[in-house]
Coordinates of C-alpha atoms in Angstrom, one line a residue:
A11 CA 3.5 149.8 212.0
D12 CA 2.1 151.7 210.0
Y13 CA -1.5 148.4 209.4
R14 CA -2.9 151.5 207.0
T15 CA 1.0 150.0 204.7
W16 CA -0.9 146.8 205.7
A17 CA -3.8 147.1 204.9
K18 CA -3.3 148.5 201.2
A19 CA -1.3 145.5 200.8
N20 CA -3.5 142.6 201.6
P21 CA -7.1 144.0 201.3
L22 CA -8.5 140.7 202.4
L23 CA -7.2 140.8 205.6
F24 CA -8.0 144.4 207.1
F25 CA -11.4 144.9 205.6
T26 CA -15.4 143.1 206.3
I27 CA -17.6 142.6 203.8
D28 CA -18.8 146.1 203.2
R29 CA -15.0 147.6 203.7
Q30 CA -14.6 148.3 207.3
F31 CA -11.0 147.3 209.6
R32 CA -10.7 144.5 211.1
Q33 CA -9.5 144.8 214.1
D34 CA -8.3 141.6 215.9
K35 CA -6.4 141.5 212.2
I36 CA -4.4 145.2 213.2
D37 CA -3.7 143.7 215.8
Y38 CA -2.0 140.6 215.0
Y39 CA 0.1 142.1 212.5
S40 CA 1.3 145.4 214.5
S41 CA 2.5 142.2 217.2
K42 CA 4.0 140.4 214.3
Y43 CA 5.7 143.5 213.5
Q44 CA 6.9 144.4 216.8
Q45 CA 7.9 140.6 217.2
A46 CA 10.1 140.5 214.1
L47 CA 12.0 143.9 215.4
V48 CA 12.9 142.2 218.4
Q49 CA 14.7 139.5 216.7
G50 CA 16.1 141.8 214.7
G51 CA 14.1 142.2 211.7
R52 CA 15.6 138.9 210.2
N53 CA 12.4 137.5 209.2
L54 CA 10.5 140.2 208.8
T55 CA 11.5 140.6 204.9
S56 CA 10.4 136.5 204.5
F57 CA 6.9 137.5 206.8
Y58 CA 5.7 140.5 204.1
T59 CA 6.7 138.7 201.3
K60 CA 6.0 135.2 201.5
Q61 CA 3.4 134.7 204.8
C62 CA 1.7 137.8 204.2
N63 CA 1.2 137.2 200.8
H64 CA -0.1 133.9 200.6
W65 CA -2.5 134.3 203.3
C66 CA -4.3 137.5 201.2
A67 CA -4.4 134.7 198.0
A68 CA -5.9 131.7 200.6
A69 CA -8.0 134.2 202.2
D70 CA -10.9 132.9 199.5
T71 CA -9.2 129.9 198.3
L72 CA -9.8 128.2 202.1
L73 CA -11.4 124.5 200.4
C74 CA -14.5 125.8 202.7
D75 CA -16.0 128.3 205.1
F76 CA -13.7 126.9 208.8
N77 CA -16.8 128.7 211.2
A78 CA -19.8 126.9 209.0
L79 CA -17.3 124.0 209.6
D80 CA -17.7 124.3 213.1
K81 CA -20.7 124.3 213.2
C82 CA -21.2 120.8 211.3
I83 CA -19.1 118.4 214.5
Y84 CA -22.0 117.1 217.0
D85 CA -21.1 115.7 220.6
F86 CA -22.7 111.9 218.8
T87 CA -19.7 109.2 218.1
F88 CA -19.1 107.1 215.1
K89 CA -19.8 103.8 217.1
E90 CA -23.5 105.5 217.4
V91 CA -24.0 106.1 213.9
L92 CA -23.1 102.7 213.0
E93 CA -25.3 101.3 215.2
K94 CA -28.3 103.7 213.6
Y95 CA -27.9 104.0 210.2
K96 CA -26.9 100.4 207.6
N97 CA -26.7 101.9 203.8
W98 CA -23.1 103.2 203.5
Y99 CA -21.1 104.9 200.9
C100 CA -17.1 104.3 201.5
G101 CA -14.5 106.6 200.0
V102 CA -10.9 104.6 199.7
D103 CA -7.9 106.9 199.3
L104 CA -4.1 104.2 198.6
S105 CA -1.3 105.8 199.4
Q106 CA 2.6 105.4 198.2
T107 CA 3.5 102.2 200.0
T108 CA 4.5 104.4 203.5
D109 CA 2.1 107.1 203.4
L110 CA -1.3 107.7 205.7
T111 CA -4.3 105.9 203.9
S112 CA -7.8 107.1 204.8
V113 CA -10.9 105.9 204.5
A114 CA -13.8 107.6 204.4
W115 CA -17.6 106.3 205.7
L116 CA -19.8 108.1 204.6
A117 CA -23.8 108.1 205.4
W118 CA -27.0 110.8 205.0
I119 CA -28.1 111.2 208.6
K120 CA -31.1 112.6 210.3
I121 CA -30.4 115.3 212.7
S122 CA -32.3 117.6 215.5
E123 CA -32.7 120.4 215.8
D124 CA -31.2 120.3 219.2
G125 CA -27.7 118.5 217.5
K126 CA -29.0 114.8 218.8
L127 CA -28.6 112.3 216.0
L128 CA -32.2 111.3 215.7
A129 CA -33.5 107.9 214.3
P130 CA -33.9 106.7 210.4
D131 CA -36.8 106.4 209.9
S132 CA -38.1 110.0 211.8
N133 CA -39.9 112.5 210.3
D134 CA -38.0 115.3 211.7
G135 CA -35.2 116.9 212.4
K136 CA -32.2 117.8 208.5
R137 CA -30.5 115.6 207.3
A138 CA -26.6 115.9 205.9
I139 CA -24.4 113.5 205.7
Y140 CA -22.3 112.0 208.0
I141 CA -18.1 111.1 207.6
N142 CA -15.6 110.0 209.8
V143 CA -12.5 109.2 208.4
L144 CA -9.9 106.0 209.4
N145 CA -6.8 106.4 208.4
Y146 CA -3.9 103.7 208.1
M147 CA 0.0 104.1 208.6
P148 CA 2.9 101.8 208.3
S149 CA 4.0 101.1 212.8
A150 CA 7.7 101.0 211.9
T151 CA 6.9 104.7 209.8
L152 CA 5.2 106.1 212.7
Q153 CA 8.1 108.2 214.4
R154 CA 9.1 109.2 210.3
H155 CA 5.9 111.1 210.5
I156 CA 5.8 112.6 213.3
T157 CA 8.7 114.2 212.8
A158 CA 8.6 115.0 209.2
D159 CA 4.9 115.7 209.5
K160 CA 5.4 117.5 213.0
F161 CA 2.3 115.8 213.7
P162 CA 1.2 113.3 217.2
Y163 CA 0.0 110.9 215.8
E164 CA 0.9 108.8 218.3
K165 CA -1.9 109.7 220.4
Y166 CA -4.5 108.9 218.0
I167 CA -3.4 105.0 217.5
N168 CA -6.2 102.9 217.4
K169 CA -9.2 105.4 217.6
E170 CA -8.5 107.7 213.6
L171 CA -4.8 105.7 212.9
F172 CA -4.3 101.8 212.2
L173 CA -1.6 100.6 212.0
T174 CA -0.6 98.1 209.7
F175 CA 2.4 95.1 210.3
G176 CA 2.4 93.9 206.4
A177 CA 6.6 93.3 205.9
K178 CA 7.3 94.2 208.9
G179 CA 5.7 97.5 209.0
A180 CA 8.0 99.2 206.6
R181 CA 5.2 98.9 203.5
T182 CA 0.8 100.0 204.0
A183 CA -0.5 96.2 203.6
Y184 CA -3.9 96.9 201.7
D185 CA -4.8 93.5 203.2
E186 CA -5.6 94.7 206.2
I187 CA -7.6 97.5 205.4
L188 CA -10.0 95.5 204.3
I189 CA -10.1 93.2 206.3
H190 CA -10.4 96.2 209.3
M191 CA -13.1 98.0 206.5
Q192 CA -15.0 93.5 206.6
K193 CA -15.0 93.9 210.4
I194 CA -16.4 96.2 210.9
R195 CA -18.8 95.7 208.1
E196 CA -20.3 93.2 209.6
D197 CA -20.1 94.0 213.4
N198 CA -22.2 96.0 212.5
D199 CA -24.3 94.8 209.8
L200 CA -23.7 96.9 206.8
K201 CA -24.6 97.5 203.4
F202 CA -21.7 99.0 201.3
E203 CA -24.2 101.3 198.6
T204 CA -21.1 102.2 196.9
I205 CA -17.1 102.4 197.6
S206 CA -14.9 105.0 195.8
C207 CA -11.6 104.4 195.4
D208 CA -8.5 106.1 194.1
P209 CA -6.5 103.5 191.0
Y210 CA -4.0 103.4 192.5
G211 CA -2.6 99.9 193.9
V212 CA -6.0 98.6 193.9
A213 CA -5.5 95.9 191.8
S214 CA -3.9 93.5 195.0
I215 CA -7.7 94.3 196.8
Q216 CA -10.3 95.6 193.6
A217 CA -12.3 91.9 194.0
S218 CA -12.3 92.3 197.2
L219 CA -13.9 95.1 197.3
E220 CA -16.1 94.3 194.4
E221 CA -17.5 91.6 197.1
I222 CA -18.6 93.6 199.8
C223 CA -20.1 97.0 197.8
N224 CA -23.1 97.5 195.7
C225 CA -21.0 99.2 193.5
L226 CA -17.0 99.9 192.8
I227 CA -16.5 102.7 192.0
L228 CA -11.6 103.7 190.4
Q229 CA -12.6 107.3 190.0
S230 CA -9.7 109.5 188.8
Q231 CA -8.0 111.9 189.9
S232 CA -8.9 114.4 187.5
P233 CA -9.8 118.5 188.8
K234 CA -12.0 117.9 185.6
A235 CA -13.5 114.9 187.4
L236 CA -13.3 115.6 190.3
S237 CA -14.4 120.1 191.3
P238 CA -17.2 120.0 191.4
Y239 CA -17.3 118.3 194.3
I240 CA -14.9 120.2 196.6
E241 CA -17.1 122.3 195.3
L242 CA -20.7 121.1 196.6
F243 CA -19.2 120.3 199.7
A244 CA -18.0 123.7 200.6
T245 CA -21.5 124.7 199.8
Y246 CA -22.9 121.7 201.9
V247 CA -20.8 122.3 204.7
V248 CA -22.3 126.5 204.7
D249 CA -25.6 124.7 204.7
E250 CA -25.0 123.3 207.5
Q251 CA -25.4 119.1 206.0
I252 CA -21.8 118.2 206.8
A253 CA -22.1 115.7 210.1
I254 CA -18.2 115.3 211.5
S255 CA -17.9 113.9 215.1
K256 CA -16.1 115.9 217.7
D257 CA -14.6 112.7 219.0
S258 CA -12.8 110.8 216.1
S259 CA -12.5 113.4 213.7
D260 CA -9.2 115.3 214.6
I261 CA -7.2 114.4 212.0
F262 CA -9.7 115.3 209.4
Y263 CA -10.5 118.3 211.5
R264 CA -7.1 118.9 210.8
A265 CA -6.6 118.4 208.0
I266 CA -9.9 120.3 206.5
R267 CA -7.9 123.0 207.5
N268 CA -4.1 123.0 206.6
S269 CA -6.4 122.2 202.7
V270 CA -6.8 125.1 199.6
V271 CA -8.4 125.2 196.5
A272 CA -6.3 126.0 193.8
Q273 CA -7.4 127.0 190.2
T274 CA -5.8 125.2 186.5
K275 CA -5.3 126.2 183.6
D276 CA -8.2 125.3 182.5
G277 CA -10.7 126.5 185.2
Y278 CA -10.8 123.4 187.1
L279 CA -10.2 123.2 191.3
E280 CA -8.0 120.9 193.0
V281 CA -7.1 120.6 196.8
K282 CA -3.8 121.3 197.7
K283 CA -1.7 122.1 200.8
P284 CA 0.2 125.8 201.2
T285 CA 3.6 125.7 200.2
Q286 CA 4.3 128.3 202.5
N287 CA 3.4 126.6 206.1
Q288 CA 6.7 126.2 207.8
N289 CA 4.9 125.2 210.7
T290 CA 3.6 121.2 210.2
N291 CA 2.9 119.0 207.4
Y292 CA -0.1 117.8 208.3
R293 CA -1.4 115.0 205.1
I294 CA -4.5 116.2 203.5
D295 CA -5.2 112.4 202.5
P296 CA -8.2 112.3 204.9
V297 CA -9.8 115.2 202.2
D298 CA -8.5 113.1 199.5
A299 CA -10.7 109.8 200.3
M300 CA -13.4 112.7 201.4
L301 CA -13.5 113.8 198.0
D302 CA -14.0 110.3 196.5
G303 CA -16.4 108.7 199.2
I304 CA -18.9 112.4 198.5
I305 CA -19.5 111.8 194.9
A306 CA -21.8 108.4 195.5
P307 CA -24.6 109.8 198.5
I308 CA -24.3 112.9 196.3
I309 CA -25.8 110.9 193.0
D310 CA -27.9 109.5 195.6
K311 CA -28.9 111.8 197.6
D312 CA -33.1 111.8 196.6
K313 CA -33.2 108.3 196.4
I314 CA -34.9 106.7 200.1
I315 CA -31.7 106.3 201.8
E316 CA -32.9 103.9 205.0
A317 CA -34.8 100.6 203.3
V318 CA -38.8 100.1 204.9
N319 CA -38.7 97.5 207.8
Y320 CA -40.5 95.4 206.9
D321 CA -41.2 92.9 209.8
D322 CA -42.8 97.3 211.5
L323 CA -44.9 96.5 208.3
V324 CA -46.1 92.9 208.8
D325 CA -46.4 93.7 212.6
D326 CA -48.9 96.4 211.3
W327 CA -50.5 94.5 209.4
L328 CA -51.2 91.7 211.7
D329 CA -52.9 94.4 213.9
I330 CA -55.5 94.1 211.6
Y331 CA -56.4 91.5 212.4
K332 CA -56.6 91.4 216.0

């Protein structure tokens, strides 16, 4: 019950950078210890050897700084961004036939100091990569996923989660996902600059994806290929150059918080789910889709993101002769 014993075993949890005790951690672990004693100590061994060690190990291997991430969440909606910004990038993480498929929608946007969405031609504010992830699941597997993942998917249907009905809802219908992407594109008069896609299972819709974008990338899923973008995403979060809509990104937000970064034997980074988390099995597919998609806008960072409005230029030219 002595917190100093815990601190010796788990210094990352108990000390700030300047070596001061964290009272919040002391209180938290003391309460956990008391709970374990009330239960007869049955959970105490597991708590010591597994959970505590896992939390300590994960403390410096999170996908990003969660405090910084919370500063990247805004009140403007996906719909509002679609109305103002027309040049988009997509990351497509195609699942196995019964799992979650995620499509990340990304665009460079401008945000005012007070967190308002600005027009593309605004000279004020800061630039950020806007990210919104739409998820898809076979309809017949919904209840199984709710039970297995311990996650209330049903409350996100037609908001962040869309059901597909191919094979009577037993298998992911990639063509339905493609149709949904095309509908959003056409309804909002968008242009897909680049679609970066997990090569797994893409063959059936690859030609169709190529038709609706300027460039289709079959993105390698190797840690060597994705490692630099894991680091860049974390950096962009800290610099508050990421923007997420509060009303449509709960699944994505939870996926980020459930992702830990591990280092391969070759020194590259890869994103994994924490193995010791017994309370939930939140899927991290939205993070995979985001990492696929974020590659292209980062490469295009210094390009002109929004096309010039030539109608306005013509009007200005005509005004000269009035």
